[in-house]
Amino acid sequence: MAANSCFVSYNDDGDIVAKKKAAGDEEMIKIRSCAEREAKTKEGIPDEDLGNVKNCEINYVKKFQSFQDRKLRVNEGASASLKKARIEGHFHETLLDRRAKMKADRYCK
């Protein structure tokens, strides 16, 4: 896509042009390179967020819950809402809401 919202192609003279609004066979390109692919690193992600959603919830409960009788109180509700929240981008808010409903954590309100 070029700056004029047209697809980039080339003409018979070998010049690069952006004229067509719809992409056809001439606008599809393949780029090859001999460079090594870099693996995506997860440096910016905290250790508590790694793993599946149930383990993340347990890790955050361990981190923020105040233990009085040394029992870990985790919401036993379905983790499908956590999976959906992680995809939509409000995972931590959903975790906080789940802990607030249990009233086991005095710091989550």
CSV table of N, CA, C and O in Angstrom, one decimal:
chain,number,residue,atom,x,y,z
A,1,MET,N,0.8,-1.2,0.0
A,1,MET,CA,0.0,0.0,0.0
A,1,MET,C,0.9,1.2,0.0
A,1,MET,O,1.8,1.4,0.8
A,2,ALA,N,0.6,2.1,-0.9
A,2,ALA,CA,1.4,3.3,-1.0
A,2,ALA,C,0.7,4.4,-0.2
A,2,ALA,O,-0.4,4.2,0.4
A,3,ALA,N,1.2,5.6,-0.2
A,3,ALA,CA,0.7,6.7,0.6
A,3,ALA,C,-0.6,7.2,0.0
A,3,ALA,O,-1.5,7.8,0.7
A,4,ASN,N,-0.9,6.9,-1.3
A,4,ASN,CA,-2.1,7.4,-1.9
A,4,ASN,C,-3.2,6.3,-1.9
A,4,ASN,O,-4.2,6.3,-2.6
A,5,SER,N,-3.1,5.3,-1.0
A,5,SER,CA,-4.0,4.2,-0.8
A,5,SER,C,-4.2,3.3,-2.0
A,5,SER,O,-5.2,2.7,-2.3
A,6,CYS,N,-3.1,3.3,-2.9
A,6,CYS,CA,-3.1,2.4,-4.0
A,6,CYS,C,-2.1,1.3,-3.8
A,6,CYS,O,-1.1,1.5,-3.0
A,7,PHE,N,-2.2,0.2,-4.5
A,7,PHE,CA,-1.3,-0.9,-4.3
A,7,PHE,C,0.0,-0.7,-5.2
A,7,PHE,O,-0.2,-0.1,-6.3
A,8,VAL,N,1.1,-1.1,-4.7
A,8,VAL,CA,2.4,-0.9,-5.4
A,8,VAL,C,2.6,-2.0,-6.4
A,8,VAL,O,2.4,-3.2,-6.2
A,9,SER,N,3.0,-1.6,-7.7
A,9,SER,CA,3.4,-2.6,-8.7
A,9,SER,C,4.5,-2.0,-9.5
A,9,SER,O,5.0,-0.9,-9.2
A,10,TYR,N,4.8,-2.6,-10.6
A,10,TYR,CA,5.9,-2.1,-11.5
A,10,TYR,C,5.3,-2.0,-12.9
A,10,TYR,O,4.4,-2.8,-13.3
A,11,ASN,N,5.9,-1.1,-13.7
A,11,ASN,CA,5.4,-1.1,-15.1
A,11,ASN,C,6.4,-1.7,-16.0
A,11,ASN,O,7.4,-2.3,-15.6
A,12,ASP,N,6.2,-1.6,-17.4
A,12,ASP,CA,7.1,-2.3,-18.3
A,12,ASP,C,8.5,-1.7,-18.3
A,12,ASP,O,9.5,-2.4,-18.7
A,13,ASP,N,8.6,-0.4,-18.0
A,13,ASP,CA,9.9,0.2,-17.9
A,13,ASP,C,10.8,-0.2,-16.7
A,13,ASP,O,11.9,0.2,-16.6
A,14,GLY,N,10.1,-0.9,-15.8
A,14,GLY,CA,10.8,-1.3,-14.5
A,14,GLY,C,10.7,-0.3,-13.4
A,14,GLY,O,11.3,-0.4,-12.4
A,15,ASP,N,9.8,0.7,-13.6
A,15,ASP,CA,9.6,1.7,-12.6
A,15,ASP,C,8.5,1.2,-11.6
A,15,ASP,O,7.6,0.5,-12.0
A,16,ILE,N,8.6,1.6,-10.3
A,16,ILE,CA,7.6,1.3,-9.3
A,16,ILE,C,6.5,2.3,-9.3
A,16,ILE,O,6.8,3.5,-9.2
A,17,VAL,N,5.3,1.9,-9.5
A,17,VAL,CA,4.1,2.8,-9.6
A,17,VAL,C,3.1,2.3,-8.6
A,17,VAL,O,3.0,1.2,-8.2
A,18,ALA,N,2.2,3.2,-8.2
A,18,ALA,CA,1.1,2.9,-7.3
A,18,ALA,C,-0.2,3.5,-7.9
A,18,ALA,O,-0.5,4.7,-7.7
A,19,LYS,N,-0.9,2.7,-8.7
A,19,LYS,CA,-2.0,3.3,-9.5
A,19,LYS,C,-3.3,2.5,-9.2
A,19,LYS,O,-4.4,3.1,-9.3
A,20,LYS,N,-3.3,1.2,-8.9
A,20,LYS,CA,-4.5,0.4,-8.8
A,20,LYS,C,-5.0,0.4,-7.4
A,20,LYS,O,-4.3,0.3,-6.4
A,21,LYS,N,-6.4,0.5,-7.3
A,21,LYS,CA,-7.0,0.5,-6.0
A,21,LYS,C,-7.3,-1.0,-5.5
A,21,LYS,O,-7.5,-1.2,-4.4
A,22,ALA,N,-7.3,-1.9,-6.5
A,22,ALA,CA,-7.5,-3.3,-6.1
A,22,ALA,C,-6.2,-4.1,-6.4
A,22,ALA,O,-5.5,-3.8,-7.3
A,23,ALA,N,-5.9,-5.1,-5.5
A,23,ALA,CA,-4.6,-5.8,-5.7
A,23,ALA,C,-4.9,-7.0,-6.6
A,23,ALA,O,-5.9,-7.8,-6.5
A,24,GLY,N,-4.0,-7.2,-7.6
A,24,GLY,CA,-4.1,-8.3,-8.5
A,24,GLY,C,-2.8,-9.1,-8.5
A,24,GLY,O,-2.0,-9.0,-7.5
A,25,ASP,N,-2.6,-9.9,-9.5
A,25,ASP,CA,-1.4,-10.7,-9.5
A,25,ASP,C,-0.1,-9.8,-9.7
A,25,ASP,O,1.0,-10.2,-9.2
A,26,GLU,N,-0.2,-8.7,-10.3
A,26,GLU,CA,1.0,-7.9,-10.5
A,26,GLU,C,1.4,-7.2,-9.2
A,26,GLU,O,2.5,-6.7,-9.1
A,27,GLU,N,0.4,-7.0,-8.3
A,27,GLU,CA,0.7,-6.3,-7.0
A,27,GLU,C,1.2,-7.3,-5.9
A,27,GLU,O,1.5,-6.8,-4.8
A,28,MET,N,1.3,-8.5,-6.2
A,28,MET,CA,1.8,-9.5,-5.2
A,28,MET,C,3.2,-9.8,-5.4
A,28,MET,O,3.7,-10.0,-6.5
A,29,ILE,N,4.0,-9.7,-4.3
A,29,ILE,CA,5.5,-9.9,-4.5
A,29,ILE,C,5.9,-10.9,-3.4
A,29,ILE,O,5.3,-11.1,-2.4
A,30,LYS,N,7.0,-11.5,-3.7
A,30,LYS,CA,7.7,-12.4,-2.7
A,30,LYS,C,9.1,-11.8,-2.5
A,30,LYS,O,9.8,-11.5,-3.4
A,31,ILE,N,9.4,-11.7,-1.2
A,31,ILE,CA,10.7,-11.2,-0.8
A,31,ILE,C,11.5,-12.3,-0.2
A,31,ILE,O,11.0,-12.9,0.8
A,32,ARG,N,12.7,-12.5,-0.7
A,32,ARG,CA,13.6,-13.5,-0.2
A,32,ARG,C,14.8,-12.9,0.4
A,32,ARG,O,15.3,-11.9,-0.1
A,33,SER,N,15.3,-13.5,1.5
A,33,SER,CA,16.5,-12.9,2.1
A,33,SER,C,17.3,-14.1,2.7
A,33,SER,O,16.7,-15.1,3.0
A,34,CYS,N,18.6,-13.8,2.9
A,34,CYS,CA,19.4,-14.9,3.5
A,34,CYS,C,19.7,-14.5,5.0
A,34,CYS,O,20.5,-15.2,5.6
A,35,ALA,N,19.0,-13.6,5.5
A,35,ALA,CA,19.2,-13.2,6.9
A,35,ALA,C,18.5,-14.2,7.8
A,35,ALA,O,17.5,-14.8,7.5
A,36,GLU,N,19.1,-14.4,9.0
A,36,GLU,CA,18.6,-15.3,10.0
A,36,GLU,C,17.4,-14.7,10.6
A,36,GLU,O,17.3,-13.5,10.9
A,37,ARG,N,16.4,-15.5,10.9
A,37,ARG,CA,15.2,-15.0,11.6
A,37,ARG,C,15.5,-14.9,13.1
A,37,ARG,O,16.1,-15.8,13.7
A,38,GLU,N,15.0,-13.8,13.6
A,38,GLU,CA,15.2,-13.6,15.1
A,38,GLU,C,13.9,-14.1,15.8
A,38,GLU,O,12.8,-13.8,15.4
A,39,ALA,N,14.2,-14.8,16.9
A,39,ALA,CA,13.1,-15.3,17.7
A,39,ALA,C,12.5,-14.2,18.5
A,39,ALA,O,13.3,-13.3,19.0
A,40,LYS,N,11.2,-14.2,18.7
A,40,LYS,CA,10.6,-13.1,19.5
A,40,LYS,C,10.9,-13.4,20.9
A,40,LYS,O,10.7,-14.5,21.4
A,41,THR,N,11.4,-12.4,21.6
A,41,THR,CA,11.7,-12.5,23.0
A,41,THR,C,10.6,-11.9,23.8
A,41,THR,O,9.9,-11.0,23.4
A,42,LYS,N,10.5,-12.5,25.0
A,42,LYS,CA,9.4,-12.0,25.9
A,42,LYS,C,10.1,-11.3,27.1
A,42,LYS,O,9.8,-11.6,28.3
A,43,GLU,N,11.0,-10.4,26.8
A,43,GLU,CA,11.7,-9.7,27.9
A,43,GLU,C,10.8,-8.8,28.7
A,43,GLU,O,11.0,-8.6,29.9
A,44,GLY,N,9.9,-8.1,28.1
A,44,GLY,CA,9.0,-7.2,28.7
A,44,GLY,C,7.9,-7.7,29.5
A,44,GLY,O,7.2,-7.0,30.2
A,45,ILE,N,7.7,-9.0,29.4
A,45,ILE,CA,6.5,-9.7,30.1
A,45,ILE,C,7.0,-10.2,31.4
A,45,ILE,O,8.0,-10.9,31.6
A,46,PRO,N,6.2,-9.8,32.5
A,46,PRO,CA,6.6,-10.3,33.8
A,46,PRO,C,6.5,-11.8,33.9
A,46,PRO,O,5.7,-12.4,33.2
A,47,ASP,N,7.2,-12.4,34.9
A,47,ASP,CA,7.1,-13.8,35.1
A,47,ASP,C,5.7,-14.3,35.5
A,47,ASP,O,5.4,-15.5,35.2
A,48,GLU,N,4.9,-13.5,36.1
A,48,GLU,CA,3.6,-13.9,36.5
A,48,GLU,C,2.7,-14.1,35.3
A,48,GLU,O,1.7,-14.8,35.4
A,49,ASP,N,3.0,-13.4,34.2
A,49,ASP,CA,2.1,-13.5,33.0
A,49,ASP,C,2.4,-14.7,32.1
A,49,ASP,O,1.7,-14.9,31.2
A,50,LEU,N,3.5,-15.3,32.3
A,50,LEU,CA,3.9,-16.4,31.5
A,50,LEU,C,3.1,-17.7,31.8
A,50,LEU,O,2.8,-17.9,33.0
A,51,GLY,N,2.8,-18.5,30.9
A,51,GLY,CA,2.0,-19.7,31.1
A,51,GLY,C,0.6,-19.6,30.8
A,51,GLY,O,0.1,-18.6,30.2
A,52,ASN,N,-0.2,-20.6,31.2
A,52,ASN,CA,-1.7,-20.5,30.9
A,52,ASN,C,-2.4,-19.6,31.9
A,52,ASN,O,-1.8,-19.1,32.8
A,53,VAL,N,-3.7,-19.3,31.6
A,53,VAL,CA,-4.4,-18.3,32.4
A,53,VAL,C,-4.6,-18.8,33.9
A,53,VAL,O,-4.6,-17.9,34.8
A,54,LYS,N,-4.7,-20.0,34.1
A,54,LYS,CA,-5.0,-20.5,35.4
A,54,LYS,C,-3.7,-20.4,36.3
A,54,LYS,O,-3.7,-19.9,37.4
A,55,ASN,N,-2.5,-20.7,35.7
A,55,ASN,CA,-1.3,-20.4,36.4
A,55,ASN,C,-1.0,-19.0,36.6
A,55,ASN,O,-0.5,-18.6,37.7
A,56,CYS,N,-1.4,-18.1,35.7
A,56,CYS,CA,-1.2,-16.7,35.9
A,56,CYS,C,-2.1,-16.2,37.1
A,56,CYS,O,-1.6,-15.4,37.9
A,57,GLU,N,-3.3,-16.7,37.2
A,57,GLU,CA,-4.2,-16.3,38.3
A,57,GLU,C,-3.6,-16.8,39.6
A,57,GLU,O,-3.5,-16.0,40.6
A,58,ILE,N,-3.1,-18.0,39.7
A,58,ILE,CA,-2.4,-18.5,40.9
A,58,ILE,C,-1.2,-17.6,41.2
A,58,ILE,O,-1.0,-17.3,42.4
A,59,ASN,N,-0.4,-17.3,40.3
A,59,ASN,CA,0.8,-16.5,40.5
A,59,ASN,C,0.4,-15.1,41.1
A,59,ASN,O,1.1,-14.6,42.0
A,60,TYR,N,-0.6,-14.5,40.5
A,60,TYR,CA,-1.0,-13.2,41.0
A,60,TYR,C,-1.6,-13.2,42.4
A,60,TYR,O,-1.5,-12.3,43.2
A,61,VAL,N,-2.4,-14.3,42.7
A,61,VAL,CA,-3.0,-14.5,44.0
A,61,VAL,C,-1.8,-14.7,45.0
A,61,VAL,O,-1.9,-14.1,46.1
A,62,LYS,N,-0.8,-15.4,44.7
A,62,LYS,CA,0.3,-15.6,45.6
A,62,LYS,C,1.0,-14.3,45.8
A,62,LYS,O,1.5,-14.0,46.9
A,63,LYS,N,1.1,-13.5,44.8
A,63,LYS,CA,1.8,-12.2,44.9
A,63,LYS,C,1.1,-11.2,45.8
A,63,LYS,O,1.7,-10.5,46.6
A,64,PHE,N,-0.2,-11.1,45.6
A,64,PHE,CA,-1.0,-10.0,46.2
A,64,PHE,C,-1.9,-10.3,47.3
A,64,PHE,O,-2.4,-9.5,48.0
A,65,GLN,N,-2.3,-11.6,47.5
A,65,GLN,CA,-3.2,-12.0,48.5
A,65,GLN,C,-2.6,-12.0,49.9
A,65,GLN,O,-1.5,-12.4,50.1
A,66,SER,N,-3.3,-11.5,50.9
A,66,SER,CA,-2.8,-11.5,52.3
A,66,SER,C,-3.3,-12.9,52.9
A,66,SER,O,-4.4,-13.2,52.9
A,67,PHE,N,-2.3,-13.6,53.3
A,67,PHE,CA,-2.6,-15.0,53.9
A,67,PHE,C,-2.8,-14.8,55.4
A,67,PHE,O,-1.9,-14.3,56.1
A,68,GLN,N,-3.9,-15.3,55.8
A,68,GLN,CA,-4.2,-15.3,57.3
A,68,GLN,C,-4.1,-16.8,57.8
A,68,GLN,O,-3.5,-17.0,58.9
A,69,ASP,N,-4.7,-17.7,57.1
A,69,ASP,CA,-4.7,-19.1,57.6
A,69,ASP,C,-3.8,-19.9,56.7
A,69,ASP,O,-3.9,-21.1,56.7
A,70,ARG,N,-3.0,-19.3,55.9
A,70,ARG,CA,-2.0,-20.0,55.0
A,70,ARG,C,-2.6,-20.8,54.0
A,70,ARG,O,-2.1,-21.8,53.5
A,71,LYS,N,-3.9,-20.5,53.5
A,71,LYS,CA,-4.5,-21.2,52.5
A,71,LYS,C,-4.6,-20.3,51.3
A,71,LYS,O,-4.9,-19.1,51.4
A,72,LEU,N,-4.4,-20.8,50.1
A,72,LEU,CA,-4.5,-20.1,48.9
A,72,LEU,C,-5.9,-20.1,48.4
A,72,LEU,O,-6.5,-21.1,48.1
A,73,ARG,N,-6.5,-18.9,48.3
A,73,ARG,CA,-7.9,-18.8,47.9
A,73,ARG,C,-8.0,-18.3,46.5
A,73,ARG,O,-7.7,-17.1,46.2
A,74,VAL,N,-8.3,-19.2,45.6
A,74,VAL,CA,-8.4,-18.9,44.1
A,74,VAL,C,-9.8,-19.0,43.7
A,74,VAL,O,-10.5,-20.0,44.1
A,75,ASN,N,-10.3,-18.1,42.8
A,75,ASN,CA,-11.6,-18.2,42.3
A,75,ASN,C,-11.8,-19.5,41.5
A,75,ASN,O,-11.0,-19.8,40.6
A,76,GLU,N,-12.8,-20.3,41.9
A,76,GLU,CA,-13.0,-21.6,41.2
A,76,GLU,C,-13.9,-21.4,40.0
A,76,GLU,O,-14.3,-22.4,39.4
A,77,GLY,N,-14.2,-20.2,39.6
A,77,GLY,CA,-15.0,-20.0,38.4
A,77,GLY,C,-14.3,-20.5,37.1
A,77,GLY,O,-13.2,-20.8,37.1
A,78,ALA,N,-15.1,-20.4,36.0
A,78,ALA,CA,-14.5,-20.9,34.7
A,78,ALA,C,-13.4,-19.9,34.3
A,78,ALA,O,-13.5,-18.7,34.4
A,79,SER,N,-12.4,-20.5,33.7
A,79,SER,CA,-11.3,-19.7,33.2
A,79,SER,C,-11.5,-19.3,31.8
A,79,SER,O,-10.6,-18.6,31.2
A,80,ALA,N,-12.6,-19.6,31.2
A,80,ALA,CA,-12.9,-19.1,29.8
A,80,ALA,C,-13.0,-17.6,29.8
A,80,ALA,O,-12.6,-17.0,28.8
A,81,SER,N,-13.5,-17.0,30.8
A,81,SER,CA,-13.6,-15.5,30.8
A,81,SER,C,-12.2,-14.9,30.9
A,81,SER,O,-11.9,-13.9,30.3
A,82,LEU,N,-11.2,-15.6,31.6
A,82,LEU,CA,-9.8,-15.1,31.6
A,82,LEU,C,-9.2,-15.3,30.2
A,82,LEU,O,-8.4,-14.4,29.8
A,83,LYS,N,-9.5,-16.3,29.5
A,83,LYS,CA,-8.9,-16.5,28.2
A,83,LYS,C,-9.4,-15.4,27.3
A,83,LYS,O,-8.6,-14.8,26.5
A,84,LYS,N,-10.7,-15.1,27.4
A,84,LYS,CA,-11.3,-14.1,26.5
A,84,LYS,C,-10.7,-12.7,26.9
A,84,LYS,O,-10.4,-11.9,26.0
A,85,ALA,N,-10.5,-12.5,28.2
A,85,ALA,CA,-10.0,-11.2,28.6
A,85,ALA,C,-8.5,-11.0,28.2
A,85,ALA,O,-8.1,-9.9,27.8
A,86,ARG,N,-7.7,-12.1,28.2
A,86,ARG,CA,-6.3,-12.0,27.7
A,86,ARG,C,-6.3,-11.7,26.2
A,86,ARG,O,-5.4,-10.9,25.8
A,87,ILE,N,-7.2,-12.2,25.5
A,87,ILE,CA,-7.2,-11.9,24.0
A,87,ILE,C,-7.6,-10.5,23.8
A,87,ILE,O,-7.0,-9.8,22.9
A,88,GLU,N,-8.6,-10.0,24.5
A,88,GLU,CA,-9.1,-8.7,24.3
A,88,GLU,C,-8.3,-7.6,24.9
A,88,GLU,O,-8.4,-6.4,24.6
A,89,GLY,N,-7.4,-8.0,25.9
A,89,GLY,CA,-6.4,-7.0,26.4
A,89,GLY,C,-6.8,-6.4,27.8
A,89,GLY,O,-6.1,-5.5,28.2
A,90,HIS,N,-7.7,-7.0,28.5
A,90,HIS,CA,-8.0,-6.5,29.8
A,90,HIS,C,-8.0,-7.7,30.8
A,90,HIS,O,-8.8,-7.9,31.7
A,91,PHE,N,-6.9,-8.4,30.8
A,91,PHE,CA,-6.7,-9.6,31.6
A,91,PHE,C,-6.5,-9.2,33.1
A,91,PHE,O,-7.1,-9.8,33.9
A,92,HIS,N,-5.7,-8.2,33.3
A,92,HIS,CA,-5.4,-7.9,34.7
A,92,HIS,C,-6.6,-7.3,35.4
A,92,HIS,O,-6.9,-7.5,36.6
A,93,GLU,N,-7.4,-6.6,34.7
A,93,GLU,CA,-8.7,-6.0,35.2
A,93,GLU,C,-9.6,-7.1,35.6
A,93,GLU,O,-10.3,-7.1,36.6
A,94,THR,N,-9.7,-8.2,34.8
A,94,THR,CA,-10.6,-9.3,35.0
A,94,THR,C,-10.1,-10.1,36.2
A,94,THR,O,-10.9,-10.5,37.1
A,95,LEU,N,-8.8,-10.3,36.4
A,95,LEU,CA,-8.2,-10.9,37.6
A,95,LEU,C,-8.6,-10.1,38.8
A,95,LEU,O,-8.9,-10.7,39.8
A,96,LEU,N,-8.5,-8.8,38.8
A,96,LEU,CA,-8.8,-8.0,39.9
A,96,LEU,C,-10.3,-8.1,40.3
A,96,LEU,O,-10.6,-8.2,41.5
A,97,ASP,N,-11.1,-8.1,39.3
A,97,ASP,CA,-12.6,-8.3,39.5
A,97,ASP,C,-12.9,-9.6,40.2
A,97,ASP,O,-13.7,-9.7,41.1
A,98,ARG,N,-12.2,-10.7,39.7
A,98,ARG,CA,-12.4,-12.0,40.3
A,98,ARG,C,-12.0,-12.1,41.7
A,98,ARG,O,-12.6,-12.7,42.6
A,99,ARG,N,-10.9,-11.4,42.0
A,99,ARG,CA,-10.4,-11.4,43.4
A,99,ARG,C,-11.3,-10.5,44.3
A,99,ARG,O,-11.5,-10.8,45.5
A,100,ALA,N,-11.8,-9.5,43.8
A,100,ALA,CA,-12.7,-8.6,44.5
A,100,ALA,C,-14.0,-9.3,44.9
A,100,ALA,O,-14.6,-9.1,45.9
A,101,LYS,N,-14.5,-10.1,44.0
A,101,LYS,CA,-15.8,-10.9,44.2
A,101,LYS,C,-15.6,-11.9,45.3
A,101,LYS,O,-16.5,-12.2,46.1
A,102,MET,N,-14.4,-12.4,45.5
A,102,MET,CA,-14.2,-13.4,46.6
A,102,MET,C,-14.0,-12.7,47.9
A,102,MET,O,-14.1,-13.4,49.0
A,103,LYS,N,-13.6,-11.5,47.9
A,103,LYS,CA,-13.3,-10.7,49.1
A,103,LYS,C,-12.3,-11.3,50.0
A,103,LYS,O,-12.3,-11.2,51.2
A,104,ALA,N,-11.3,-12.0,49.4
A,104,ALA,CA,-10.2,-12.6,50.1
A,104,ALA,C,-9.0,-11.8,50.1
A,104,ALA,O,-8.0,-12.1,50.7
A,105,ASP,N,-9.0,-10.7,49.3
A,105,ASP,CA,-7.8,-9.9,49.2
A,105,ASP,C,-8.2,-8.4,49.5
A,105,ASP,O,-9.0,-7.8,48.8
A,106,ARG,N,-7.6,-7.9,50.5
A,106,ARG,CA,-8.0,-6.6,51.0
A,106,ARG,C,-7.4,-5.5,50.1
A,106,ARG,O,-7.7,-4.3,50.2
A,107,TYR,N,-6.4,-5.8,49.3
A,107,TYR,CA,-5.7,-4.8,48.5
A,107,TYR,C,-6.3,-4.7,47.1
A,107,TYR,O,-5.8,-3.9,46.3
A,108,CYS,N,-7.3,-5.5,46.7
A,108,CYS,CA,-7.8,-5.4,45.3
A,108,CYS,C,-8.9,-4.4,45.2
A,108,CYS,O,-9.5,-4.3,44.1
A,109,LYS,N,-9.3,-3.7,46.2
A,109,LYS,CA,-10.4,-2.8,46.1
A,109,LYS,C,-9.9,-1.4,46.0
A,109,LYS,O,-8.9,-1.0,46.3
